[in-house]
Amino acid sequence: MSSTSVMTVLEAEVAALVVGALQLEVRPEEIDPEAPLFGEGLGLDSIDALEMALAISRQYGFQLRSDDERNGRIFASLRSLAAHIEKNRVG
Amino acid sequence: MGDIAFLDRAPGDVLARLGDVPVTAGRFLADVAALAARLPEAPYALNLCADRYLALVAFGAALARGQVTLLSADRSAHRQRELAARYPGTYAVADGVETVIPAVAAGAWGEGLGANFPIPAERVAAIGFTSGSTGEPAAHAKPWAALVAAARAAAARFGLDDAADQATVIGTVPAQHMYGFETTMVLPLRAPMAIHSGPHFYPVEVAEAVAAAPGRRVVVTTPLQLRALVAGRVAGVSAFISATAPLSPALAAEAEAVLGAPVLEIYGATEMGSIASRRTVEGEEWALYDGVALRAEGADAAAAVVPGLPEPVPLSDLVEMGGGGRFRLIGRRGDMVKRGGKRASLALLNRVLSEIEGVEDGVFVAPEDLEANPAARLAAYVVAPGRTSAEIVAALRERVEAVFLPRPVVLVERLPRNAVGKITRQKLEALRDALPHGVPAHGETEGEAG
């Protein structure tokens, strides 16, 4: 279990964005940064992915693409999502 | 009834665009022939291709070999095994997804120009699936003549019958969903237009495909994605077509104003295919496709008489018939709910919930705006001493499609059942109204929530 992993500042910010945009019941700090966001972990689906794409483009100024996430890299976990945002954010 | 040719296009016509590379009808037929030669001898081909052009080649190759294509937008291992068990001898045609049944890799490239071929009109070309009432998906067979008739009617309705337009259809809907199948897999076989191979899930991908297309650009999408396209300010589109859920008039009006193109809507269902359309901002009346008729079946219920289908198909909506092939929808028949292009029965969902170990009682609750508001989801009230919401969702996930998983799951001590054990409509509405209201995830699209 990695539930004791400590979140970085950006990970905490992205966790809050995910919880807010998708109206999740968990508190941002309860998200395991290494657990999968889709399916078993947080239980997100493809409709949520589109919601996230909107929220991310508003807050971080770049667009998600299918080729990025087709193999599940970005949404593999909060940590990987935050890493992708770190690399691609504008401003 | 005789035969109907697979393709009704001239060999030099552009039938698909792979990025900005055009593919002619003749080249397409060569690709179909090359893949057909590699397919095994089998009755059913499960089409799992994500790339729209490869999906179309695979559909053609299966037809060329006299095989029935199984359409499933769900590519999961579970679904593959389920369909293979139900249709013995099924193999998959796939382009990257992991397969757990015998499979052929899509994407054989042919040389030169391939030959067209005839298909018996009554032969079942494809089978689509809906969530059945018993939990197993219900199958809906599509004779080749029905697909061809629907494509011709759609081409006429949406003005996709003029080759001078050099139309390109850009679909955000999976090619294996019946609506996506009709508009992006069968339509290009009959109408002078090209499909774009994709992927087009996120707005930026749609924007790039639109920019690369030379002529009239038609985006085939859903209310959910239309909202994303509005937020992404995707410009240069000639017309939008939406289906799978009712489009709110406010979103349609906003999309027309912001994106500068008409927003058209299709009415249909997997069982009957597309049967009617409207321009949402012009009013709530639907106009039936040429050749389709509605037959009244008692109060407010109706069945569609569709060219090529052997039996009239009952509508899952209640309708009010008007004159001249026009009608209005006035409610949903039975207890069906719809989300993300998928349908489910609340009674069935409740049964699945009550069968979970440790669950003593439970009920799904659908918010009023489930169909109009993409951010809305089903909720559930559950009596399950000693179990957590997360455990209940995990157990549901094994038997319920992800779009119907409840959020939130509210644990309660008891449900408000009356003396005969029923939860009255009034009590259900009270439960629904008591749900926590989150921030509507609409951002700047004001007034869209229905």
CSV table of N, CA, C and O in Angstrom, one decimal, chain B residues 23 39 51 57 74 84 91 104 107 122 131 159 163 189 217 226 232 236 241 256 263 270 298 338 352 360 374 386 400:
chain,number,residue,atom,x,y,z
B,23,VAL,N,-7.7,8.9,-48.9
B,23,VAL,CA,-7.7,7.5,-49.3
B,23,VAL,C,-8.9,7.4,-50.3
B,23,VAL,O,-10.0,7.8,-49.9
B,39,LEU,N,-8.4,-13.0,-43.1
B,39,LEU,CA,-9.3,-13.4,-42.0
B,39,LEU,C,-9.5,-14.9,-42.0
B,39,LEU,O,-9.5,-15.5,-43.0
B,51,ASP,N,-9.2,3.0,-34.5
B,51,ASP,CA,-9.0,3.8,-35.6
B,51,ASP,C,-10.2,3.6,-36.6
B,51,ASP,O,-10.5,2.5,-36.9
B,57,VAL,N,-12.4,-0.7,-42.7
B,57,VAL,CA,-11.7,-1.8,-43.5
B,57,VAL,C,-12.1,-3.2,-43.0
B,57,VAL,O,-12.5,-4.1,-43.7
B,74,ASP,N,-17.4,-1.3,-26.1
B,74,ASP,CA,-16.8,-1.8,-24.9
B,74,ASP,C,-15.7,-2.8,-25.3
B,74,ASP,O,-16.0,-3.8,-25.9
B,84,ALA,N,-17.7,-13.8,-27.2
B,84,ALA,CA,-17.2,-15.0,-27.7
B,84,ALA,C,-17.9,-16.3,-27.2
B,84,ALA,O,-18.1,-17.2,-28.0
B,91,TYR,N,-14.0,-14.3,-33.6
B,91,TYR,CA,-12.6,-13.8,-33.4
B,91,TYR,C,-12.7,-12.3,-33.4
B,91,TYR,O,-13.7,-11.7,-33.8
B,104,VAL,N,-7.1,-11.0,-35.0
B,104,VAL,CA,-6.4,-10.7,-36.2
B,104,VAL,C,-6.0,-9.2,-36.0
B,104,VAL,O,-6.9,-8.4,-35.6
B,107,GLY,N,-5.3,-3.8,-40.4
B,107,GLY,CA,-4.4,-3.0,-41.1
B,107,GLY,C,-3.5,-3.7,-42.1
B,107,GLY,O,-2.3,-3.5,-42.2
B,122,GLU,N,-30.8,-9.2,-47.6
B,122,GLU,CA,-31.4,-9.6,-46.3
B,122,GLU,C,-30.3,-10.1,-45.4
B,122,GLU,O,-30.6,-10.4,-44.2
B,131,SER,N,-28.0,-2.8,-23.3
B,131,SER,CA,-28.1,-3.5,-22.0
B,131,SER,C,-29.5,-4.1,-22.0
B,131,SER,O,-30.5,-3.5,-22.1
B,159,GLY,N,-27.9,16.7,-46.3
B,159,GLY,CA,-27.3,17.4,-47.4
B,159,GLY,C,-25.9,16.8,-47.7
B,159,GLY,O,-25.0,17.5,-48.2
B,163,ALA,N,-21.4,15.8,-54.3
B,163,ALA,CA,-20.0,15.6,-54.3
B,163,ALA,C,-19.2,16.8,-54.4
B,163,ALA,O,-18.0,16.9,-53.9
B,189,LEU,N,-19.9,4.6,-47.3
B,189,LEU,CA,-20.1,3.6,-48.4
B,189,LEU,C,-21.1,4.0,-49.4
B,189,LEU,O,-21.1,3.5,-50.5
B,217,ARG,N,-17.3,20.6,-43.5
B,217,ARG,CA,-16.9,19.8,-42.3
B,217,ARG,C,-18.0,19.5,-41.4
B,217,ARG,O,-18.6,20.5,-40.9
B,226,LEU,N,-20.2,18.1,-27.3
B,226,LEU,CA,-20.5,19.4,-27.9
B,226,LEU,C,-20.2,20.5,-26.9
B,226,LEU,O,-19.7,21.5,-27.3
B,232,GLY,N,-13.9,24.6,-25.9
B,232,GLY,CA,-12.7,24.7,-26.6
B,232,GLY,C,-12.7,25.6,-27.8
B,232,GLY,O,-11.7,25.7,-28.5
B,236,GLY,N,-14.6,26.6,-37.5
B,236,GLY,CA,-14.4,26.2,-38.9
B,236,GLY,C,-15.3,25.0,-39.3
B,236,GLY,O,-15.2,24.4,-40.3
B,241,ILE,N,-23.7,17.4,-35.8
B,241,ILE,CA,-24.9,16.5,-35.6
B,241,ILE,C,-24.7,15.9,-34.2
B,241,ILE,O,-23.6,15.4,-33.9
B,256,GLU,N,-24.5,27.1,-31.5
B,256,GLU,CA,-24.7,27.8,-32.7
B,256,GLU,C,-24.1,29.2,-32.7
B,256,GLU,O,-23.5,29.6,-33.7
B,263,VAL,N,-26.6,23.3,-35.4
B,263,VAL,CA,-26.5,22.1,-34.6
B,263,VAL,C,-27.8,21.3,-34.9
B,263,VAL,O,-28.9,21.7,-34.5
B,270,THR,N,-30.3,1.9,-30.8
B,270,THR,CA,-29.6,0.8,-31.4
B,270,THR,C,-30.6,-0.2,-32.1
B,270,THR,O,-30.3,-0.7,-33.2
B,298,GLY,N,-51.3,2.1,-28.7
B,298,GLY,CA,-51.9,2.5,-27.5
B,298,GLY,C,-51.6,3.9,-27.1
B,298,GLY,O,-51.0,4.6,-27.9
B,338,LYS,N,-30.8,6.9,-19.2
B,338,LYS,CA,-29.8,6.9,-20.2
B,338,LYS,C,-28.7,7.8,-19.8
B,338,LYS,O,-28.9,8.9,-19.2
B,352,VAL,N,-29.5,-5.7,-9.0
B,352,VAL,CA,-28.1,-5.9,-8.9
B,352,VAL,C,-27.5,-5.4,-7.5
B,352,VAL,O,-26.8,-6.1,-6.8
B,360,GLU,N,-28.7,-5.0,2.6
B,360,GLU,CA,-30.0,-5.4,3.0
B,360,GLU,C,-31.1,-4.8,2.1
B,360,GLU,O,-32.2,-5.4,1.9
B,374,PRO,N,-24.3,16.7,-18.4
B,374,PRO,CA,-23.3,15.7,-18.5
B,374,PRO,C,-22.7,15.4,-17.1
B,374,PRO,O,-22.1,14.3,-16.9
B,386,GLY,N,-22.1,-2.2,8.3
B,386,GLY,CA,-20.8,-2.8,8.3
B,386,GLY,C,-20.1,-2.7,7.0
B,386,GLY,O,-18.9,-3.1,6.9
B,400,VAL,N,-22.0,-3.7,-13.4
B,400,VAL,CA,-22.8,-2.5,-13.9
B,400,VAL,C,-21.8,-1.7,-14.7
B,400,VAL,O,-20.6,-1.6,-14.4
